[in-house]
Short mmCIF file of C-alpha atoms and ligand atoms in Angstrom, two decimals:
data_model
loop_
_atom_site.label_atom_id
_atom_site.label_comp_id
_atom_site.label_asym_id
_atom_site.label_seq_id
_atom_site.Cartn_x
_atom_site.Cartn_y
_atom_site.Cartn_z
CA UNK A 327 27.15 -12.59 0.16
CA UNK A 328 30.47 -13.39 1.77
CA UNK A 329 31.71 -11.01 4.44
CA UNK A 330 34.81 -9.01 3.57
CA UNK A 331 37.24 -9.66 6.39
CA UNK A 332 39.71 -7.09 7.68
CA UNK A 333 42.62 -9.40 6.85
CA UNK A 334 43.34 -12.71 5.19
CA UNK A 335 46.35 -14.87 5.97
CA UNK A 336 48.97 -15.08 3.21
CA UNK A 337 49.76 -18.69 2.29
CA UNK A 338 52.29 -20.10 -0.17
CA UNK A 339 51.06 -22.67 -2.74
CA UNK A 340 50.15 -25.81 -0.77
CA UNK A 341 52.52 -28.02 -2.79
CA UNK A 342 55.39 -25.75 -1.87
CA UNK A 343 54.73 -26.14 1.83
CA UNK A 344 54.27 -29.91 1.54
CA UNK A 345 57.60 -30.15 -0.29
CA UNK A 346 59.20 -28.13 2.50
CA UNK A 347 57.90 -30.31 5.34
CA UNK A 348 58.59 -33.71 3.66
CA UNK A 349 62.06 -33.79 5.22
CA UNK A 350 60.50 -33.68 8.66
CA UNK A 351 59.06 -37.17 8.07
CA UNK A 352 62.52 -38.38 7.16
CA UNK A 353 64.28 -36.84 10.13
CA UNK A 354 61.47 -37.08 12.72
CA UNK A 355 62.93 -33.85 14.07
CA UNK A 356 60.00 -31.44 14.37
CA UNK A 357 61.14 -28.97 17.03
CA UNK A 358 64.13 -28.02 19.21
CA UNK A 359 66.17 -25.95 16.76
CA UNK A 360 66.13 -28.31 13.79
CA UNK A 361 67.35 -27.60 10.28
CA UNK A 362 64.27 -25.54 9.26
CA UNK A 363 64.62 -23.36 12.34
CA UNK A 364 68.27 -22.65 11.55
CA UNK A 365 67.67 -22.14 7.85
CA UNK A 366 64.83 -19.69 8.54
CA UNK A 367 66.92 -17.78 11.07
CA UNK A 368 69.81 -17.41 8.60
CA UNK A 369 67.49 -16.33 5.80
CA UNK A 370 65.96 -13.66 8.01
CA UNK A 371 69.36 -12.17 8.85
CA UNK A 372 69.85 -11.75 5.12
CA UNK A 373 66.37 -10.45 4.28
CA UNK A 374 66.09 -8.04 7.20
CA UNK A 375 69.65 -6.70 6.77
CA UNK A 376 70.44 -7.15 10.47
CA UNK A 377 73.34 -8.73 12.35
CA UNK A 378 71.46 -10.97 14.75
CA UNK A 379 68.11 -12.75 14.72
CA UNK A 380 66.83 -15.06 17.44
CA UNK A 381 63.63 -16.87 16.47
CA UNK A 382 60.82 -17.20 19.00
CA UNK A 383 57.53 -19.08 19.10
CA UNK A 384 55.56 -15.83 18.70
CA UNK A 385 55.95 -12.06 18.76
CA UNK A 386 54.74 -11.67 22.31
CA UNK A 387 57.30 -14.08 23.76
CA UNK A 388 59.94 -12.34 21.65
CA UNK A 389 59.04 -9.09 23.40
CA UNK A 390 58.81 -10.58 26.90
CA UNK A 391 62.21 -12.21 26.45
CA UNK A 392 63.84 -9.20 24.81
CA UNK A 393 62.81 -7.13 27.83
CA UNK A 394 63.88 -9.84 30.27
CA UNK A 395 67.27 -10.17 28.57
CA UNK A 396 68.26 -6.68 29.73
CA UNK A 397 67.52 -7.48 33.40
CA UNK A 398 65.67 -4.20 33.95
CA UNK A 399 64.09 -2.75 37.07
CA UNK A 400 61.74 0.19 37.56
CA UNK A 401 59.85 2.26 35.01
CA UNK A 402 59.56 1.84 31.26
CA UNK A 403 58.35 4.64 29.02
CA UNK A 404 56.02 3.40 26.29
CA UNK A 405 52.80 4.45 24.57
CA UNK A 406 49.31 2.99 25.08
CA UNK A 407 48.28 3.15 21.42
CA UNK A 408 49.26 -0.44 20.71
CA UNK A 409 48.24 -4.07 20.89
CA UNK A 410 47.75 -5.60 24.36
CA UNK A 411 51.07 -7.43 23.98
CA UNK A 412 53.33 -4.38 24.42
CA UNK A 413 52.01 -3.22 27.80
CA UNK A 414 51.46 -6.77 29.05
CA UNK A 415 55.07 -7.71 28.24
CA UNK A 416 56.34 -4.80 30.34
CA UNK A 417 54.03 -5.57 33.27
CA UNK A 418 54.70 -9.32 33.12
CA UNK A 419 58.40 -8.51 33.55
CA UNK A 420 57.61 -6.81 36.86
CA UNK A 421 58.19 -3.35 35.37
CA UNK A 422 55.97 -0.28 35.57
CA UNK A 423 54.78 1.21 32.28
CA UNK A 424 54.78 5.00 32.12
CA UNK A 425 52.60 6.15 29.26
CA UNK A 426 53.79 8.81 26.86
CA UNK A 427 51.45 10.39 24.31
CA UNK A 428 51.71 9.86 20.55
CA UNK A 429 52.09 12.08 17.50
CA UNK A 430 48.92 12.95 15.63
CA UNK A 431 50.48 12.48 12.22
CA UNK A 432 51.77 8.90 12.55
CA UNK A 433 50.49 7.35 15.83
CA UNK A 434 54.03 6.73 17.16
CA UNK A 435 55.44 7.91 20.52
CA UNK A 436 56.08 11.67 20.67
CA UNK A 437 59.78 12.12 21.54
CA UNK A 438 59.11 15.72 22.62
CA UNK A 439 57.08 14.33 25.51
CA UNK A 440 59.45 11.60 26.67
CA UNK A 441 61.97 13.57 28.75
CA UNK A 442 59.33 15.03 31.07
CA UNK A 443 58.43 11.45 32.07
CA UNK A 444 61.97 10.34 32.91
CA UNK A 445 62.64 9.79 36.63
CA UNK A 446 65.52 8.17 38.50
CA UNK A 447 63.58 4.90 38.19
CA UNK A 448 63.37 4.97 34.40
CA UNK A 449 65.35 2.13 32.84
CA UNK A 450 64.08 1.78 29.28
CA UNK A 451 61.91 3.02 26.43
CA UNK A 452 59.67 0.58 24.55
CA UNK A 453 58.32 2.46 21.52
CA UNK A 454 56.01 0.92 18.92
CA UNK A 455 56.29 1.31 15.13
CA UNK A 456 52.51 1.61 14.77
CA UNK A 457 50.87 0.38 11.50
CA UNK A 458 54.30 0.19 9.90
CA UNK A 459 54.98 3.87 10.64
CA UNK A 460 58.54 4.05 11.92
CA UNK A 461 59.12 6.01 15.15
CA UNK A 462 61.38 9.04 15.26
CA UNK A 463 64.35 6.74 15.84
CA UNK A 464 66.97 9.53 15.83
CA UNK A 465 65.27 11.60 18.54
CA UNK A 466 64.64 8.49 20.64
CA UNK A 467 68.27 7.42 20.33
CA UNK A 468 69.44 10.85 21.45
CA UNK A 469 67.24 10.79 24.55
CA UNK A 470 68.25 7.24 25.38
CA UNK A 471 71.97 8.06 25.10
CA UNK A 472 71.62 11.19 27.24
CA UNK A 473 69.80 9.33 30.03
CA UNK A 474 71.46 5.94 29.60
CA UNK A 475 68.26 4.07 28.78
CA UNK A 476 67.76 0.78 26.95
CA UNK A 477 65.56 1.01 23.84
CA UNK A 478 63.53 -2.01 22.73
CA UNK A 479 61.27 -1.46 19.74
CA UNK A 480 57.99 -3.27 19.28
CA UNK A 481 58.47 -3.63 15.53
CA UNK A 482 55.69 -6.22 15.14
CA UNK A 483 54.07 -4.18 12.35
CA UNK A 484 57.19 -3.41 10.34
CA UNK A 485 58.54 -6.64 8.86
CA UNK A 486 60.45 -5.93 5.66
CA UNK A 487 60.70 -2.17 6.18
CA UNK A 488 63.71 0.08 6.02
CA UNK A 489 64.41 3.70 6.89
CA UNK A 490 66.95 5.61 4.80
CA UNK A 491 68.04 2.23 3.49
CA UNK A 492 68.66 0.75 6.95
CA UNK A 493 66.66 -2.36 7.94
CA UNK A 494 64.19 -1.34 10.64
CA UNK A 495 65.48 -4.08 12.96
CA UNK A 496 68.75 -2.20 13.44
CA UNK A 497 67.37 0.59 15.60
CA UNK A 498 67.58 0.62 19.38
CA UNK A 499 69.25 -2.11 21.43
CA UNK A 500 66.73 -4.67 20.21
CA UNK A 501 63.57 -4.91 18.10
CA UNK A 502 60.92 -7.59 18.09
CA UNK A 503 58.86 -8.78 15.13
CA UNK A 504 55.69 -10.85 14.93
CA UNK A 505 55.06 -13.51 12.29
CA UNK A 506 51.47 -14.10 13.36
CA UNK A 507 48.97 -15.30 10.74
CA UNK A 508 47.37 -11.85 10.61
CA UNK A 509 50.59 -9.99 9.91
CA UNK A 510 52.18 -9.05 6.55
CA UNK A 511 54.55 -11.98 6.88
CA UNK A 512 53.71 -15.13 8.82
CA UNK A 513 55.15 -18.41 10.04
CA UNK A 514 51.66 -19.48 11.27
CA UNK A 515 52.61 -18.07 14.66
CA UNK A 516 56.11 -16.85 15.26
CA UNK A 517 58.39 -13.97 15.94
CA UNK A 518 61.97 -12.92 16.46
CA UNK A 519 64.26 -10.58 18.31
CA UNK A 520 66.84 -8.56 16.36
CA UNK A 521 69.63 -7.21 18.53
CA UNK A 522 72.90 -5.31 18.46
CA UNK A 523 75.08 -6.77 21.17
CA UNK A 524 76.25 -10.35 20.41
CA UNK A 525 76.21 -11.08 24.14
CA UNK A 526 72.40 -11.20 23.94
CA UNK A 527 72.41 -14.32 21.74
CA UNK A 528 73.22 -16.69 24.58
CA UNK A 529 70.85 -14.93 26.98
CA UNK A 530 67.93 -15.08 24.54
CA UNK A 531 68.71 -18.67 23.60
CA UNK A 532 68.69 -19.66 27.26
CA UNK A 533 65.42 -17.82 27.85
CA UNK A 534 63.70 -19.65 25.00
CA UNK A 535 65.11 -23.10 25.86
CA UNK A 536 64.91 -23.52 29.66
CA UNK A 537 68.50 -22.36 30.08
CA UNK A 538 69.67 -25.80 28.97
CA UNK A 539 73.28 -25.73 27.84
CA UNK A 540 73.76 -29.47 27.53
CA UNK A 541 72.43 -32.71 29.01
CA UNK A 542 74.08 -32.11 32.36
CA UNK A 543 74.19 -28.34 32.59
CA UNK A 544 71.22 -25.98 33.04
CA UNK A 545 72.76 -22.55 33.38
CA UNK A 546 69.77 -20.16 33.43
CA UNK A 547 66.14 -20.02 34.56
CA UNK A 548 64.64 -19.98 31.10
CA UNK A 549 61.17 -20.71 29.77
CA UNK A 550 60.05 -22.36 26.53
CA UNK A 551 59.60 -20.12 23.50
CA UNK A 552 61.11 -22.25 20.74
CA UNK A 553 59.81 -22.02 17.20
CA UNK A 554 58.97 -25.47 15.84
CA UNK A 555 59.90 -26.87 12.42
CA UNK A 556 56.42 -26.56 10.89
CA UNK A 557 56.37 -22.87 11.75
CA UNK A 558 59.87 -22.36 10.38
CA UNK A 559 58.97 -24.24 7.16
CA UNK A 560 56.00 -21.90 6.65
CA UNK A 561 58.31 -18.95 7.28
CA UNK A 562 60.83 -20.20 4.72
CA UNK A 563 58.04 -20.62 2.12
CA UNK A 564 56.36 -17.27 2.80
CA UNK A 565 59.72 -15.51 2.69
CA UNK A 566 60.01 -16.56 -1.00
CA UNK A 567 56.79 -14.63 -1.69
CA UNK A 568 57.07 -11.70 0.69
CA UNK A 569 58.08 -9.13 -1.93
CA UNK A 570 54.98 -10.04 -3.97
CA UNK A 571 52.75 -9.86 -0.87
CA UNK A 572 54.04 -6.35 -0.16
CA UNK A 573 53.69 -5.29 -3.80
CA UNK A 574 50.06 -6.47 -3.83
CA UNK A 575 49.32 -4.69 -0.55
CA UNK A 576 50.80 -1.53 -2.02
CA UNK A 577 48.34 -1.73 -4.93
CA UNK A 578 45.44 -1.97 -2.45
CA UNK A 579 46.70 1.00 -0.43
CA UNK A 580 47.21 3.14 -3.55
CA UNK A 581 43.65 2.33 -4.62
CA UNK A 582 42.28 3.34 -1.21
CA UNK A 583 44.30 6.53 -1.31
CA UNK A 584 43.04 7.45 -4.76
CA UNK A 585 39.40 6.85 -3.81
CA UNK A 586 39.42 8.40 -0.34
CA UNK A 587 41.37 11.63 -0.77
CA UNK A 588 39.17 14.64 -0.23
CA UNK A 589 36.37 12.90 1.60
CA UNK A 590 35.36 15.57 4.16
CA UNK A 591 36.09 14.45 7.72
CA UNK A 592 38.17 11.40 6.72
CA UNK A 593 41.95 11.46 7.21
CA UNK A 594 43.74 8.64 5.44
CA UNK A 595 47.10 6.93 5.99
CA UNK A 596 50.06 8.35 4.10
CA UNK A 597 53.58 7.09 3.48
CA UNK A 598 56.39 8.49 5.62
CA UNK A 599 59.40 10.11 3.97
CA UNK A 600 62.47 7.91 3.42
CA UNK A 601 60.62 4.76 4.50
CA UNK A 602 60.26 1.62 2.43
CA UNK A 603 56.83 0.57 3.71
CA UNK A 604 55.26 -2.87 3.98
CA UNK A 605 51.67 -1.57 3.72
CA UNK A 606 50.59 -3.50 6.79
CA UNK A 607 47.48 -1.48 7.64
CA UNK A 608 45.25 1.21 6.20
CA UNK A 609 43.94 3.31 9.08
CA UNK A 610 41.52 6.18 8.61
CA UNK A 611 40.48 8.79 11.17
CA UNK A 612 36.86 9.88 11.32
CA UNK A 613 36.16 13.47 12.38
CA UNK A 614 32.53 13.22 13.44
CA UNK A 615 31.69 16.89 12.87
CA UNK A 616 33.15 17.17 9.38
CA UNK A 617 32.13 13.67 8.31
CA UNK A 618 28.61 13.83 9.73
CA UNK A 619 28.89 10.48 11.46
CA UNK A 620 30.93 9.02 14.31
CA UNK A 621 33.56 6.30 13.90
CA UNK A 622 31.25 3.85 15.62
CA UNK A 623 28.36 4.66 13.29
CA UNK A 624 30.57 4.19 10.24
CA UNK A 625 31.88 0.93 11.73
CA UNK A 626 28.30 -0.28 12.13
CA UNK A 627 27.32 0.78 8.62
CA UNK A 628 30.32 -1.05 7.15
CA UNK A 629 29.45 -4.10 9.20
CA UNK A 630 25.84 -4.00 7.94
CA UNK A 631 27.23 -3.91 4.40
CA UNK A 632 29.28 -7.06 5.11
CA UNK A 633 32.58 -5.20 5.49
CA UNK A 634 34.78 -6.02 8.46
CA UNK A 635 36.71 -2.95 9.57
CA UNK A 636 38.54 -2.95 12.90
CA UNK A 637 38.71 -0.47 15.78
CA UNK A 638 42.45 -0.97 16.03
CA UNK A 639 43.62 0.20 18.54
CA UNK A 640 40.63 0.71 20.78
CA UNK A 641 40.67 0.91 23.72
CA UNK A 642 44.20 2.11 24.45
CA UNK A 643 46.02 -0.31 26.75
CA UNK A 644 45.99 2.06 29.75
CA UNK A 645 42.18 1.88 29.63
CA UNK A 646 42.03 -1.95 29.71
CA UNK A 647 39.81 -3.55 32.36
CA UNK A 648 42.87 -5.53 33.41
CA UNK A 649 44.54 -2.27 34.51
CA UNK A 650 41.49 -0.61 36.08
CA UNK A 651 42.48 2.08 38.57
CA UNK A 652 46.20 1.75 37.78
CA UNK A 653 46.65 4.21 34.92
CA UNK A 654 44.82 7.29 33.70
CA UNK A 655 43.98 7.22 29.97
CA UNK A 656 43.60 11.00 30.31
CA UNK A 657 47.40 11.22 30.64
CA UNK A 658 47.67 10.60 26.91
CA UNK A 659 44.82 12.68 25.42
CA UNK A 660 45.95 12.34 21.80
CA UNK A 661 46.22 8.55 21.99
CA UNK A 662 42.84 8.47 23.71
CA UNK A 663 41.19 10.65 21.08
CA UNK A 664 42.74 8.78 18.17
CA UNK A 665 41.59 5.44 19.58
CA UNK A 666 38.04 6.77 19.47
CA UNK A 667 38.24 7.96 15.87
CA UNK A 668 40.41 5.35 14.13
CA UNK A 669 39.31 2.49 11.91
CA UNK A 670 41.53 0.12 9.94
CA UNK A 671 40.06 -1.00 6.61
CA UNK A 672 40.29 -4.47 5.03
CA UNK A 673 43.76 -5.02 3.59
CA UNK A 674 45.38 -8.14 2.18
CA UNK A 675 47.16 -9.01 -1.07
CA UNK A 676 44.16 -10.54 -2.88
CA UNK A 677 41.74 -7.69 -2.15
CA UNK A 678 40.45 -6.74 -5.61
CA UNK A 679 39.67 -3.32 -7.02
CA UNK A 680 35.91 -3.89 -7.18
CA UNK A 681 35.75 -4.76 -3.51
CA UNK A 682 37.85 -1.72 -2.60
CA UNK A 683 35.50 0.44 -4.65
CA UNK A 684 32.54 -0.99 -2.76
CA UNK A 685 34.16 -0.30 0.61
CA UNK A 686 34.97 3.27 -0.40
CA UNK A 687 31.46 3.78 -1.74
CA UNK A 688 30.03 2.91 1.67
CA UNK A 689 32.48 5.28 3.35
CA UNK A 690 31.61 8.13 0.97
CA UNK A 691 27.89 7.70 1.74
CA UNK A 692 27.96 9.39 5.13
CA UNK A 693 24.80 10.74 6.78
CA UNK A 694 25.87 14.17 5.65
CA UNK A 695 25.68 13.33 2.04
CA UNK A 696 22.65 11.08 2.12
CA UNK A 697 20.22 13.76 3.27
C1 PLP B 798 50.93 -8.81 16.80
C2 PLP B 798 51.58 -7.89 17.75
C3 PLP B 798 52.35 -8.34 18.84
C4 PLP B 798 52.40 -9.77 19.30
O1 PLP B 798 52.73 -10.67 18.35
P1 PLP B 798 52.17 -12.19 18.40
O2 PLP B 798 53.01 -12.85 17.36
O3 PLP B 798 50.72 -12.16 18.07
O4 PLP B 798 52.43 -12.73 19.76
C5 PLP B 798 53.01 -7.40 19.60
N1 PLP B 798 52.90 -6.09 19.36
C6 PLP B 798 52.14 -5.60 18.35
C7 PLP B 798 52.09 -4.13 18.13
C8 PLP B 798 51.45 -6.48 17.52
O5 PLP B 798 50.66 -6.00 16.56
#
């Protein structure tokens, strides 16, 4: 029997992609801000309801460059319940991450705990919209204004979302998105920065293209983070289908919710108020006592049944081997605890009802109920 994977990359019909890339054989222009790159960038401005989009080769470089663009020094308040990329991007910019705990209800940074961490070295806040749950953007904005801090959102999980009708890329000074193959929306690999201040366009462009202004003028010490034409073509194609992808994911999530409410010891993901979700992930929390089994035991049992769940995010970034001795995971007890009890279930547009039923059946068969 085939293993059920935790995710499956969304692809447009093959003919559609081939049609899209045919022009590249005519032009022989396959990277360096060609027509597909520019078309994709324009289409994203429209779809995301934002003022400015700068495409990048991937989400991580989008974040590194968004942070670099603000020329920051000192400490950055962030949370450790995230993908490696967020903390690495801060550290790789020569900045010091200061870890703030998260909220138990939605896994995002707890604004009530931010101010206590602010020192005279604090320069920015890098919050994460975890699993497509949108941070408390109003409270964060208030704190940032009061203390004159830059806010850069890691919005990698929230492509296509809006809050109170506002595209999620409009919050903070900048937001970064990931178009990696495993995300709701992909351009094979890819990403972008959305930003408020028009002045950032030139800075970000320079950062992604060696600072080259023209043949004889290199005006900044940039790197290379350009999105190529094949990536952009995939983005253009997938963008035509994104609403359907999200609709299909919603069906899967609704099915999970209907089958897993009232399972003792299992807390399931719920929609936030006033948010148009993209249904990126379906996390559950396992309370060992009430469920009769630990998260790790359930993970193993699912794996034995051919079901690929994911301990996402575990460990928290402050507990990474790479940062041994530098940070104390005990500083963020809620994030630490949640990383030890969370499991994300398989979720992709084609996941059918029978398979979801099978997954839920395995989850409902805890030790408790078997004996
Ligand atoms: C995927 C992801 C990134 C990095 O994006 P890539 O496109 O894989 O480089 C950053 N932050 C979070 C939270 C992510 O999930």
